[in-house]
Coordinates of C-alpha atoms and ligand atoms in Angstrom, one line a residue:
X185 CA -16.3 -11.9 -32.0
X186 CA -14.0 -9.0 -31.5
X187 CA -13.4 -7.3 -28.2
X188 CA -13.8 -4.2 -30.4
X189 CA -13.0 -0.6 -29.9
X190 CA -15.3 -0.1 -26.9
X191 CA -15.1 3.7 -27.1
X192 CA -16.8 3.5 -30.5
X193 CA -19.4 0.9 -29.4
X194 CA -21.2 0.9 -26.1
X195 CA -22.4 -2.6 -26.7
X196 CA -18.9 -3.8 -25.9
X197 CA -19.2 -2.7 -22.3
X198 CA -22.7 -4.2 -22.1
X199 CA -21.5 -7.5 -23.4
X200 CA -18.6 -7.6 -21.0
X201 CA -20.6 -6.7 -17.9
X202 CA -23.3 -9.1 -19.1
X203 CA -21.1 -11.9 -17.9
X204 CA -21.7 -10.8 -14.3
X205 CA -24.7 -12.0 -12.3
X206 CA -27.0 -9.1 -11.7
X207 CA -30.0 -10.2 -9.6
X208 CA -29.5 -7.4 -7.1
X209 CA -29.9 -4.8 -9.9
X210 CA -27.3 -2.6 -8.1
X211 CA -24.4 -1.2 -10.0
X212 CA -21.1 0.6 -9.3
X213 CA -19.9 3.3 -11.7
X214 CA -16.3 3.1 -12.9
X215 CA -14.4 5.9 -14.4
X216 CA -11.4 6.6 -16.6
X217 CA -8.4 7.9 -14.6
X218 CA -7.1 9.9 -17.6
X219 CA -10.2 12.1 -17.8
X220 CA -12.5 11.3 -14.8
X221 CA -15.3 10.3 -17.3
X222 CA -17.6 7.4 -16.4
X223 CA -16.9 4.1 -18.2
X224 CA -19.4 1.6 -17.1
X225 CA -22.1 0.8 -14.5
X226 CA -20.8 -2.6 -13.2
X227 CA -23.4 -4.9 -11.6
X228 CA -22.5 -5.7 -8.0
X229 CA -23.5 -8.9 -6.2
X230 CA -24.9 -9.5 -2.8
X231 CA -23.3 -12.1 -0.4
X232 CA -26.2 -14.5 -1.2
X233 CA -25.6 -14.2 -4.9
X234 CA -21.9 -15.0 -4.5
X235 CA -22.9 -18.2 -2.6
X236 CA -25.3 -19.1 -5.5
X237 CA -22.5 -18.5 -8.0
X238 CA -20.1 -20.7 -6.1
X239 CA -22.7 -23.4 -5.9
X240 CA -23.3 -23.3 -9.7
X241 CA -19.6 -23.4 -10.3
X242 CA -19.2 -26.3 -7.9
X243 CA -21.8 -28.2 -9.8
X244 CA -19.7 -27.8 -13.0
X245 CA -16.4 -28.9 -11.4
X246 CA -16.7 -32.7 -11.6
X247 CA -17.2 -32.7 -15.4
X248 CA -14.5 -30.1 -15.9
X249 CA -12.1 -32.2 -13.7
X250 CA -12.7 -35.2 -15.9
X251 CA -12.3 -33.3 -19.2
X252 CA -9.0 -34.7 -20.7
X253 CA -6.0 -32.7 -19.6
X254 CA -5.0 -32.3 -23.3
X255 CA -8.3 -30.5 -23.9
X256 CA -7.9 -28.2 -20.9
X257 CA -4.3 -27.4 -22.1
X258 CA -5.7 -26.8 -25.6
X259 CA -8.1 -24.1 -24.3
X260 CA -5.1 -22.3 -22.6
X261 CA -3.1 -22.4 -25.8
X262 CA -5.9 -21.1 -28.0
X263 CA -6.6 -18.4 -25.4
X264 CA -2.9 -17.5 -25.8
X265 CA -3.5 -16.8 -29.5
X266 CA -6.7 -14.9 -28.9
X267 CA -5.0 -12.6 -26.3
X268 CA -2.1 -11.8 -28.7
X269 CA -4.5 -11.3 -31.7
X270 CA -6.8 -9.0 -29.8
X271 CA -4.1 -7.1 -27.9
X272 CA -4.9 -3.7 -29.2
X273 CA -8.5 -3.8 -27.9
X274 CA -7.3 -5.3 -24.6
X275 CA -4.7 -2.6 -24.2
X276 CA -7.4 0.1 -24.7
X277 CA -9.5 -1.4 -22.0
X278 CA -6.6 -1.8 -19.5
X279 CA -5.5 1.8 -20.1
X280 CA -9.0 3.2 -19.9
X281 CA -9.7 1.6 -16.5
X282 CA -6.3 1.8 -14.8
X283 CA -4.8 4.9 -16.4
X284 CA -1.4 3.3 -17.0
X285 CA 0.8 3.9 -20.0
X286 CA 0.3 1.6 -23.0
X287 CA 3.8 0.0 -22.7
X288 CA 2.9 -1.0 -19.1
X289 CA -0.5 -2.3 -20.2
X290 CA 1.4 -4.4 -22.8
X291 CA 3.4 -6.1 -19.9
X292 CA 0.0 -7.5 -18.8
X293 CA -0.9 -8.9 -22.2
X294 CA 2.6 -10.4 -22.5
X295 CA 2.4 -11.9 -19.0
X296 CA -1.0 -13.5 -19.6
X297 CA 0.2 -15.0 -22.9
X298 CA 3.4 -16.3 -21.4
X299 CA 1.5 -17.9 -18.5
X300 CA -1.0 -19.5 -20.8
X301 CA 1.8 -20.9 -23.0
X302 CA 3.8 -22.1 -20.1
X303 CA 1.1 -24.0 -18.3
X304 CA -0.5 -25.1 -21.5
X305 CA 2.8 -26.8 -22.5
X306 CA 3.8 -28.1 -19.1
X307 CA 0.4 -29.5 -17.9
X308 CA 1.5 -33.2 -17.9
X309 CA 4.8 -32.4 -16.2
X310 CA 3.1 -30.6 -13.3
X311 CA 0.1 -32.7 -12.8
X312 CA 1.7 -36.1 -12.9
X313 CA 1.1 -38.6 -11.5
X314 CA 4.5 -38.2 -10.0
X315 CA 6.6 -41.2 -9.0
X316 CA 8.2 -41.2 -5.5
X317 CA 10.5 -43.4 -3.6
X318 CA 8.7 -46.4 -2.0
X319 CA 9.5 -47.8 1.5
X320 CA 11.2 -50.9 0.0
X321 CA 12.7 -50.8 -3.5
X322 CA 11.0 -53.2 -5.8
X323 CA 8.2 -53.9 -3.3
X324 CA 6.5 -50.5 -2.7
X325 CA 5.5 -48.3 -5.6
X326 CA 4.3 -44.8 -4.8
X327 CA 2.5 -42.5 -7.2
X328 CA 1.4 -39.0 -6.2
X329 CA -1.9 -37.7 -7.8
X330 CA -2.7 -34.0 -7.9
X331 CA -6.4 -33.7 -6.8
X332 CA -8.0 -30.4 -7.6
X333 CA -9.2 -28.4 -4.6
X334 CA -12.6 -27.8 -6.1
X335 CA -13.7 -24.2 -6.3
X336 CA -10.9 -21.7 -6.3
X337 CA -11.8 -18.1 -5.2
X338 CA -9.6 -15.4 -6.8
X339 CA -9.6 -11.8 -5.4
X340 CA -7.5 -9.6 -7.7
X341 CA -6.6 -5.9 -7.5
X342 CA -6.8 -3.0 -9.8
X343 CA -3.2 -2.3 -10.5
X344 CA -2.6 -5.2 -13.0
X345 CA -6.2 -5.8 -13.7
X346 CA -5.8 -8.1 -16.7
X347 CA -3.0 -10.4 -15.6
X348 CA -3.3 -10.6 -11.9
X349 CA -6.6 -12.5 -11.8
X350 CA -6.4 -14.3 -15.2
X351 CA -2.8 -15.5 -14.8
X352 CA -3.5 -16.9 -11.3
X353 CA -6.7 -18.7 -12.6
X354 CA -5.1 -20.4 -15.6
X355 CA -3.1 -23.0 -13.6
X356 CA -6.2 -23.5 -11.3
X357 CA -8.3 -24.4 -14.3
X358 CA -5.6 -26.7 -15.8
X359 CA -5.5 -28.6 -12.5
X360 CA -9.2 -29.3 -12.7
X361 CA -10.6 -26.6 -10.5
X362 CA -13.4 -24.2 -11.3
X363 CA -12.8 -20.5 -10.6
X364 CA -15.0 -17.8 -9.0
X365 CA -13.2 -14.5 -9.6
X366 CA -13.8 -11.2 -7.9
X367 CA -11.8 -8.6 -9.7
X368 CA -11.7 -5.1 -8.3
X369 CA -14.8 -3.4 -9.5
X370 CA -13.0 -0.3 -10.9
X371 CA -11.1 -2.5 -13.3
X372 CA -13.7 -5.2 -13.9
X373 CA -13.7 -4.9 -17.7
X374 CA -10.1 -5.7 -18.0
X375 CA -10.7 -9.0 -16.2
X376 CA -14.0 -9.7 -18.0
X377 CA -12.3 -9.5 -21.4
X378 CA -10.1 -12.3 -20.2
X379 CA -13.1 -14.4 -19.2
X380 CA -14.7 -13.7 -22.5
X381 CA -11.7 -14.8 -24.5
X382 CA -11.4 -18.0 -22.3
X383 CA -15.0 -18.8 -23.2
X384 CA -14.3 -18.1 -26.9
X385 CA -11.4 -20.5 -26.6
X386 CA -13.8 -23.2 -25.4
X387 CA -14.1 -22.9 -21.6
X388 CA -17.6 -23.8 -20.4
X389 CA -19.4 -20.8 -18.9
X390 CA -19.7 -22.1 -15.3
X391 CA -16.0 -23.1 -15.1
X392 CA -15.0 -19.4 -14.6
X393 CA -17.5 -17.2 -13.0
X394 CA -16.8 -13.5 -12.4
X395 CA -18.5 -11.5 -9.6
X396 CA -18.1 -7.9 -8.6
X397 CA -18.8 -5.8 -5.5
X398 CA -17.3 -4.4 -2.4
X399 CA -14.4 -6.4 -0.9
X400 CA -15.8 -6.6 2.6
X401 CA -19.1 -8.0 1.2
X402 CA -18.4 -9.9 -1.9
X403 CA -14.8 -10.8 -1.0
X404 CA -15.8 -12.0 2.4
X405 CA -18.7 -14.1 1.0
X406 CA -16.3 -15.6 -1.5
X407 CA -13.6 -16.5 1.1
X408 CA -16.5 -18.0 3.1
X409 CA -17.6 -20.4 0.4
X410 CA -14.7 -21.6 -1.7
X411 CA -12.2 -24.4 -1.2
X412 CA -9.0 -22.4 -1.8
X413 CA -8.4 -18.6 -1.8
X414 CA -5.9 -16.8 -4.1
X415 CA -5.7 -13.2 -2.9
X416 CA -3.6 -10.3 -4.3
X417 CA -3.7 -7.0 -2.5
X418 CA -2.4 -5.2 0.6
X419 CA -0.9 -6.8 3.6
X420 CA -3.7 -5.4 5.8
X421 CA -6.5 -7.0 3.8
X422 CA -4.4 -10.2 3.2
X423 CA -4.3 -10.7 6.9
X424 CA -8.1 -10.5 7.2
X425 CA -8.5 -12.9 4.3
X426 CA -5.9 -15.3 5.8
X427 CA -7.7 -15.3 9.2
X428 CA -11.1 -16.1 7.6
X429 CA -9.6 -18.9 5.5
X430 CA -7.7 -20.3 8.5
X431 CA -10.9 -20.5 10.5
X432 CA -12.5 -22.6 7.7
X433 CA -9.3 -24.7 7.3
X434 CA -9.0 -23.8 3.6
X435 CA -5.7 -23.0 2.1
X436 CA -4.8 -19.5 0.8
X437 CA -2.0 -17.9 -1.2
X438 CA -1.5 -14.3 -0.5
X439 CA 0.5 -11.9 -2.8
X440 CA 0.8 -8.8 -0.8
X441 CA 2.7 -5.5 -0.5
X442 CA 6.4 -4.6 -0.7
X443 CA 9.0 -1.9 -0.1
X444 CA 11.4 -3.2 -2.7
X445 CA 15.1 -2.3 -2.6
X446 CA 17.5 -1.9 -5.6
X447 CA 21.3 -2.2 -4.9
X448 CA 23.6 -0.6 -7.3
X449 CA 27.1 -1.8 -6.8
X450 CA 30.3 0.2 -7.5
X451 CA 31.0 -2.0 -10.6
X452 CA 27.5 -1.7 -12.1
X453 CA 26.9 -0.5 -15.7
X454 CA 25.6 3.0 -14.9
X455 CA 23.5 3.2 -18.1
X456 CA 21.9 -0.2 -17.5
X457 CA 21.2 0.6 -13.8
X458 CA 19.7 4.0 -14.6
X459 CA 17.4 2.5 -17.3
X460 CA 16.5 -0.4 -14.9
X461 CA 15.8 2.1 -12.1
X462 CA 13.5 4.2 -14.2
X463 CA 11.4 1.2 -15.3
X464 CA 11.6 -0.4 -11.8
X465 CA 10.4 2.8 -10.0
X466 CA 7.9 4.2 -12.5
X467 CA 6.2 1.3 -14.3
X468 CA 2.5 1.6 -13.9
X469 CA 3.2 4.9 -12.1
X470 CA 4.8 2.8 -9.3
X471 CA 1.5 1.0 -8.7
X472 CA 3.3 -2.3 -9.1
X473 CA 3.8 -4.7 -6.3
X474 CA 7.4 -5.5 -7.4
X475 CA 8.4 -1.9 -8.2
X476 CA 11.3 -0.2 -6.5
X477 CA 10.8 2.4 -3.7
X478 CA 14.4 2.3 -2.2
X479 CA 17.6 2.7 -4.2
X480 CA 20.9 2.0 -2.4
X481 CA 23.9 3.2 -4.5
X482 CA 27.6 2.6 -3.8
X483 CA 29.5 5.7 -2.5
X484 CA 32.0 5.5 -5.4
X485 CA 29.4 5.9 -8.1
X486 CA 26.7 7.8 -6.2
X487 CA 27.0 11.2 -7.9
X488 CA 27.5 9.7 -11.4
X489 CA 24.6 7.4 -11.0
X490 CA 22.2 10.1 -9.6
X491 CA 23.1 12.4 -12.5
X492 CA 22.3 9.7 -15.1
X493 CA 19.2 8.6 -13.3
X494 CA 17.8 12.2 -13.0
X495 CA 18.7 12.8 -16.6
X496 CA 16.5 9.9 -17.6
X497 CA 13.7 10.8 -15.2
X498 CA 13.6 14.4 -16.6
X499 CA 13.3 13.0 -20.1
X500 CA 10.3 10.8 -19.3
X501 CA 7.1 11.4 -21.3
X502 CA 4.2 11.5 -18.9
X503 CA 0.8 11.6 -20.6
X504 CA -2.7 10.2 -20.8
X505 CA -2.6 8.8 -24.3
X506 CA -2.4 5.6 -26.2
X507 CA 1.1 6.0 -27.6
X508 CA 3.6 3.2 -27.0
X509 CA 6.3 5.8 -26.4
X510 CA 4.7 7.3 -23.3
X511 CA 6.8 6.4 -20.2
X512 CA 4.3 6.9 -17.5
X513 CA 0.5 7.4 -17.1
X514 CA -1.8 8.4 -14.3
X515 CA -2.5 7.1 -10.8
X516 CA -5.8 5.2 -10.6
X517 CA -7.7 7.0 -7.9
X518 CA -8.1 10.0 -5.6
X519 CA -7.1 7.7 -2.8
X520 CA -3.8 6.8 -4.5
X521 CA -3.2 10.5 -5.4
X522 CA -3.8 11.5 -1.7
X523 CA -1.4 8.8 -0.4
X524 CA 1.4 9.8 -2.8
X525 CA 0.9 13.5 -2.1
X526 CA 0.9 12.9 1.6
X527 CA 4.1 10.7 1.5
X528 CA 6.0 13.4 -0.5
X529 CA 4.7 16.3 1.6
X530 CA 5.6 14.5 4.9
X531 CA 9.1 13.8 3.6
X532 CA 9.7 17.3 2.5
X533 CA 8.3 18.8 5.7
X534 CA 10.8 16.6 7.7
X535 CA 13.8 17.7 5.6
X536 CA 14.0 15.4 2.5
X537 CA 15.2 16.9 -0.7
X538 CA 13.2 16.6 -3.9
X539 CA 15.7 15.7 -6.7
X540 CA 13.0 15.3 -9.3
X541 CA 9.2 15.7 -9.6
X542 CA 7.3 16.0 -6.3
X543 CA 4.1 17.5 -7.6
X544 CA 0.7 16.5 -8.9
X545 CA 0.0 17.4 -12.5
X546 CA -3.7 18.4 -12.8
X547 CA -2.8 20.0 -16.2
X548 CA -2.3 16.4 -17.6
X549 CA -5.4 14.9 -16.0
X550 CA -7.1 14.7 -12.6
X551 CA -4.8 11.9 -11.1
X552 CA -1.3 12.5 -12.5
X553 CA 1.7 12.8 -10.3
X554 CA 5.3 13.4 -11.5
X555 CA 7.9 10.7 -11.3
X556 CA 9.6 11.7 -8.0
X557 CA 13.0 11.1 -6.6
X558 CA 13.8 12.0 -3.0
X559 CA 17.1 12.0 -1.0
X560 CA 17.8 12.6 2.6
X561 CA 14.9 10.4 3.6
X562 CA 15.0 9.3 7.3
X563 CA 13.2 6.8 9.5
X564 CA 11.0 9.7 10.8
X565 CA 9.4 10.0 7.4
X566 CA 6.4 7.8 6.3
X567 CA 7.9 6.9 3.0
X568 CA 11.0 5.5 4.6
X569 CA 9.4 2.1 5.5
X570 CA 5.8 2.3 4.4
X571 CA 4.8 1.2 0.9
X572 CA 3.8 4.3 -1.1
X573 CA 2.6 2.3 -4.1
X574 CA 3.2 5.3 -6.4
X575 CA 5.9 7.0 -8.5
X576 CA 8.1 7.9 -5.5
X577 CA 11.6 6.5 -4.8
X578 CA 14.1 7.4 -2.1
X579 CA 17.8 7.2 -2.9
X580 CA 20.5 6.4 -0.4
X581 CA 24.3 5.8 -0.4
X582 CA 26.0 2.8 1.0
X583 CA 29.7 2.3 1.9
X584 CA 30.0 -1.5 1.5
X585 CA 27.9 -4.3 0.3
X586 CA 27.3 -5.9 3.7
X587 CA 25.8 -2.6 4.8
X588 CA 23.7 -2.5 1.6
X589 CA 22.3 -6.0 2.3
X590 CA 21.6 -5.1 5.9
X591 CA 19.6 -2.0 4.9
X592 CA 17.8 -3.8 2.1
X593 CA 16.7 -6.4 4.7
X594 CA 15.7 -3.8 7.3
X595 CA 12.0 -4.1 6.3
X596 CA 9.1 -6.3 7.4
X597 CA 8.4 -6.8 3.7
X598 CA 10.3 -9.2 1.4
X599 CA 8.8 -9.3 -2.1
X600 CA 11.3 -8.3 -4.8
X601 CA 14.9 -6.9 -4.8
X602 CA 17.2 -5.9 -7.6
X603 CA 21.0 -5.9 -7.8
X604 CA 23.1 -4.2 -10.5
X605 CA 26.7 -5.4 -10.7
X606 CA 29.1 -6.7 -13.4
X607 CA 30.4 -9.4 -11.1
X608 CA 27.7 -12.0 -11.5
X609 CA 29.0 -14.6 -9.0
X610 CA 29.3 -11.8 -6.4
X611 CA 25.8 -10.5 -7.3
X612 CA 24.4 -14.0 -6.8
X613 CA 26.1 -14.3 -3.4
X614 CA 24.5 -11.0 -2.4
X615 CA 21.2 -12.1 -3.7
X616 CA 21.3 -15.2 -1.5
X617 CA 21.6 -12.9 1.5
X618 CA 18.6 -10.7 0.6
X619 CA 15.3 -11.7 2.2
X620 CA 13.0 -11.4 -0.8
X621 CA 11.0 -13.9 -2.8
X622 CA 12.5 -12.8 -6.0
X623 CA 15.9 -11.1 -6.8
X624 CA 16.6 -9.7 -10.2
X625 CA 20.2 -9.2 -11.2
X626 CA 20.9 -6.4 -13.7
X627 CA 17.1 -6.0 -14.1
X628 CA 14.5 -4.5 -11.9
X629 CA 11.6 -7.0 -11.9
X630 CA 10.8 -8.3 -15.3
X631 CA 13.4 -11.1 -15.5
X632 CA 11.8 -13.0 -12.6
X633 CA 8.2 -11.9 -13.4
X634 CA 8.5 -13.1 -17.0
X635 CA 10.2 -16.4 -16.1
X636 CA 7.0 -18.3 -15.6
X637 CA 8.8 -21.5 -14.6
X638 CA 10.2 -19.8 -11.5
X639 CA 8.1 -19.2 -8.3
X640 CA 7.1 -15.6 -7.5
X641 CA 5.9 -14.3 -4.1
X642 CA 6.9 -12.8 -0.9
X643 CA 8.7 -13.5 2.3
X644 CA 7.6 -11.9 5.6
X645 CA 4.7 -9.5 5.4
X646 CA 4.8 -9.7 1.6
X647 CA 2.8 -12.9 1.6
X648 CA 2.3 -16.6 1.7
X649 CA 2.7 -19.1 -1.1
X650 CA 3.9 -18.5 -4.7
X651 CA 2.4 -17.9 -8.1
X652 CA 4.1 -19.3 -11.2
X653 CA 6.1 -22.4 -11.8
X654 CA 5.3 -25.8 -10.2
X655 CA 4.5 -24.0 -6.9
X656 CA 1.9 -21.8 -8.7
X657 CA -0.1 -24.8 -10.0
X658 CA 0.5 -27.2 -7.1
X659 CA -1.1 -24.8 -4.6
X660 CA -4.4 -25.5 -6.3
X661 CA -4.2 -29.2 -5.7
X662 CA -4.0 -31.6 -2.8
X663 CA -1.3 -34.2 -3.3
X664 CA -2.6 -37.7 -2.8
X665 CA 0.0 -40.5 -2.3
X666 CA -1.1 -43.9 -3.7
X667 CA 1.3 -46.6 -2.4
X668 CA 1.0 -50.1 -3.8
X669 CA 2.7 -52.9 -1.9
X670 CA 3.8 -56.1 -3.6
X671 CA 5.4 -59.3 -2.1
X672 CA 7.0 -58.2 1.1
X673 CA 4.6 -57.4 3.9
X674 CA 4.8 -54.9 6.7
X675 CA 4.2 -57.7 9.2
X676 CA 5.8 -60.9 10.2
X677 CA 5.3 -63.5 7.5
X678 CA 3.8 -66.9 8.5
X679 CA 6.3 -68.8 10.7
X680 CA 8.3 -65.7 11.7
X681 CA 7.8 -64.3 15.2
X682 CA 7.3 -60.6 15.7
X683 CA 10.7 -60.4 17.4
X684 CA 12.4 -62.1 14.5
X685 CA 10.5 -59.7 12.1
X686 CA 11.8 -56.7 14.0
X687 CA 15.4 -58.1 13.8
X688 CA 15.0 -58.7 10.1
X689 CA 13.6 -55.2 9.6
X690 CA 16.5 -53.7 11.6
X691 CA 19.0 -55.4 9.4
X692 CA 17.2 -54.3 6.3
X693 CA 17.1 -50.7 7.4
X694 CA 20.8 -50.7 8.2
X695 CA 21.5 -52.3 4.8
X696 CA 19.4 -49.7 2.9
X697 CA 21.4 -46.9 4.6
X698 CA 24.7 -48.6 3.7
X699 CA 23.5 -48.8 0.1
X700 CA 22.7 -45.1 0.2
X701 CA 19.0 -45.6 -0.5
X702 CA 16.9 -42.7 0.8
Ligands
NAD1302 P1 -6.4 -3.8 -0.9 O1 -5.9 -4.9 0.0 O2 -7.0 -2.6 -0.3 O3 -7.5 -4.5 -1.8 C1 -7.3 -5.7 -2.6 C2 -8.7 -6.2 -3.0 O4 -9.3 -6.9 -1.9 C3 -9.6 -5.1 -3.4 O5 -10.3 -5.5 -4.6 C4 -10.6 -5.0 -2.3 O6 -11.8 -4.6 -2.6 C5 -10.6 -6.4 -1.7 N1 -11.0 -6.5 -0.3 C6 -11.1 -5.5 0.6 N2 -11.5 -6.0 1.8 C7 -11.7 -7.4 1.6 C8 -12.1 -8.4 2.5 N3 -12.4 -8.2 3.8 N4 -12.1 -9.7 2.0 C9 -11.8 -9.9 0.7 N5 -11.4 -8.9 -0.2 C10 -11.4 -7.7 0.3 O7 -5.3 -3.5 -1.9 P2 -5.3 -2.4 -3.1 O8 -5.0 -1.1 -2.5 O9 -6.5 -2.6 -3.9 O10 -4.0 -3.0 -3.9 C11 -2.8 -2.5 -3.7 C12 -2.0 -3.4 -2.8 O11 -1.9 -4.7 -3.4 C13 -0.6 -2.9 -2.6 O12 -0.2 -3.1 -1.2 C14 0.2 -3.9 -3.4 O13 1.6 -4.0 -3.1 C15 -0.6 -5.1 -3.4 N6 -0.3 -5.9 -4.6 C16 0.5 -7.0 -4.4 C17 0.7 -7.8 -5.6 C18 1.6 -9.0 -5.5 O14 1.7 -9.8 -6.4 N7 2.3 -9.2 -4.4 C19 0.2 -7.5 -6.8 C20 -0.6 -6.3 -6.9 C21 -0.9 -5.6 -5.8

């Protein structure tokens, strides 16, 4: 079955939304940001329906958890191939729903494929059982099992609609969980195509169940029913989700907002830094959690860097088309356009200088806004410390690197940072001082994002827990330590008093330390 050019065939949309439960008969219309035209009427669930879906998924979990790990991994690896084979249709869907440029939609396809390959090929390494040090060498053997949580609830946002939910769910599946996934309704099709391809790769239907509907209704019902919550979205909603999960004593990982800094040191390659800054600030029109909204540039190179950066920004192709060479697409919604406009107008009214962009572009489509560079931004302006989540970056100078680190850290967020310098040992030393979950050296965000073996997530108000790597799969399991004792007992053996046993133990403990045994 092909995903198929959905704009030529309305049955594609019908087939995709057909995977959603629809007992309430209510729907929400979604629209194309490039044109404002309606795309689909997406069935939305009630809270009761979400509970039913969770119950159905729960019933499927034991048999999925006992499916051989090799078979679970095989499904991920076949899914990898399907995603790459059908990428053209997937890119069309992502662009249609999110309004992003094709090259940015491709980042999602690549990220899903990388995640499927990584976890598909490392399943046994991560899921053990894992040998640990026993109390007494030779007498105590400890193995740690990874027990699936059960039903994992995923709430994913609209900005990376294909990869955010799907890539989080892949390790959850591999670990023996079932998934109930609530993608943002506006971008449901991009998530549903992932579910469809997983099923085509062999995943049983009830093992991944999508549901749609308003966050406060469907999201709340989901968090109220599942055994673990994986949420991606804003810090404000993340706090609500965390509070609800905590009251139920279920775990949650939260991937939240950021106000990410880029440091450009005096010895940086200017062309590399300018290229990285353009991608870092304007990928997906800045609606990317790890994108850059603050550029700190060393005094010595400030003018030269700004000139190169602005030259690149002015050469960007902004359009609502399906060409790979388009550099930036549209914002996704009126709400995003209003926030971006408000942040820029507020900054300008309070004295900021617009170095590039600064205006909406209704001539390109209803939700376009120019890539915008501001200088002279002060703490009195909203965009100084508040996440814009749009194509707006503020540029500042710094005198020395200690000051740059201090200013990078002067934020309650701590998601991603970037450092450009030719002196790699020094850049790594600076990185260690920056309070962010990922730091990219001579790259904006893609080096860490695409290194699936490394953990990704935020410090401070940017979140809890990590996706990717061992951390990204272990969060969906409870570790269970199974300790087997042979020979030696943890009590006085026959004929030995408790006092003598305590003495013998004391001597053994001293001996183990002397031998350097942990
Ligand atoms: P949001 O918090 O408003 O919404 C996120 C999702 O949660 C939406 O689908 C929403 O409907 C749902 N929701 C709303 N109320 C809910 C509730 N009470 N319970 C459960 N779910 C509820 O965020 P947004 O504006 O859609 O997304 C943009 C934000 O997400 C930005 O702040 C961005 O930085 C962040 N984000 C972070 C990452 C990351 O990996 N750290 C990735 C993408 C986006």
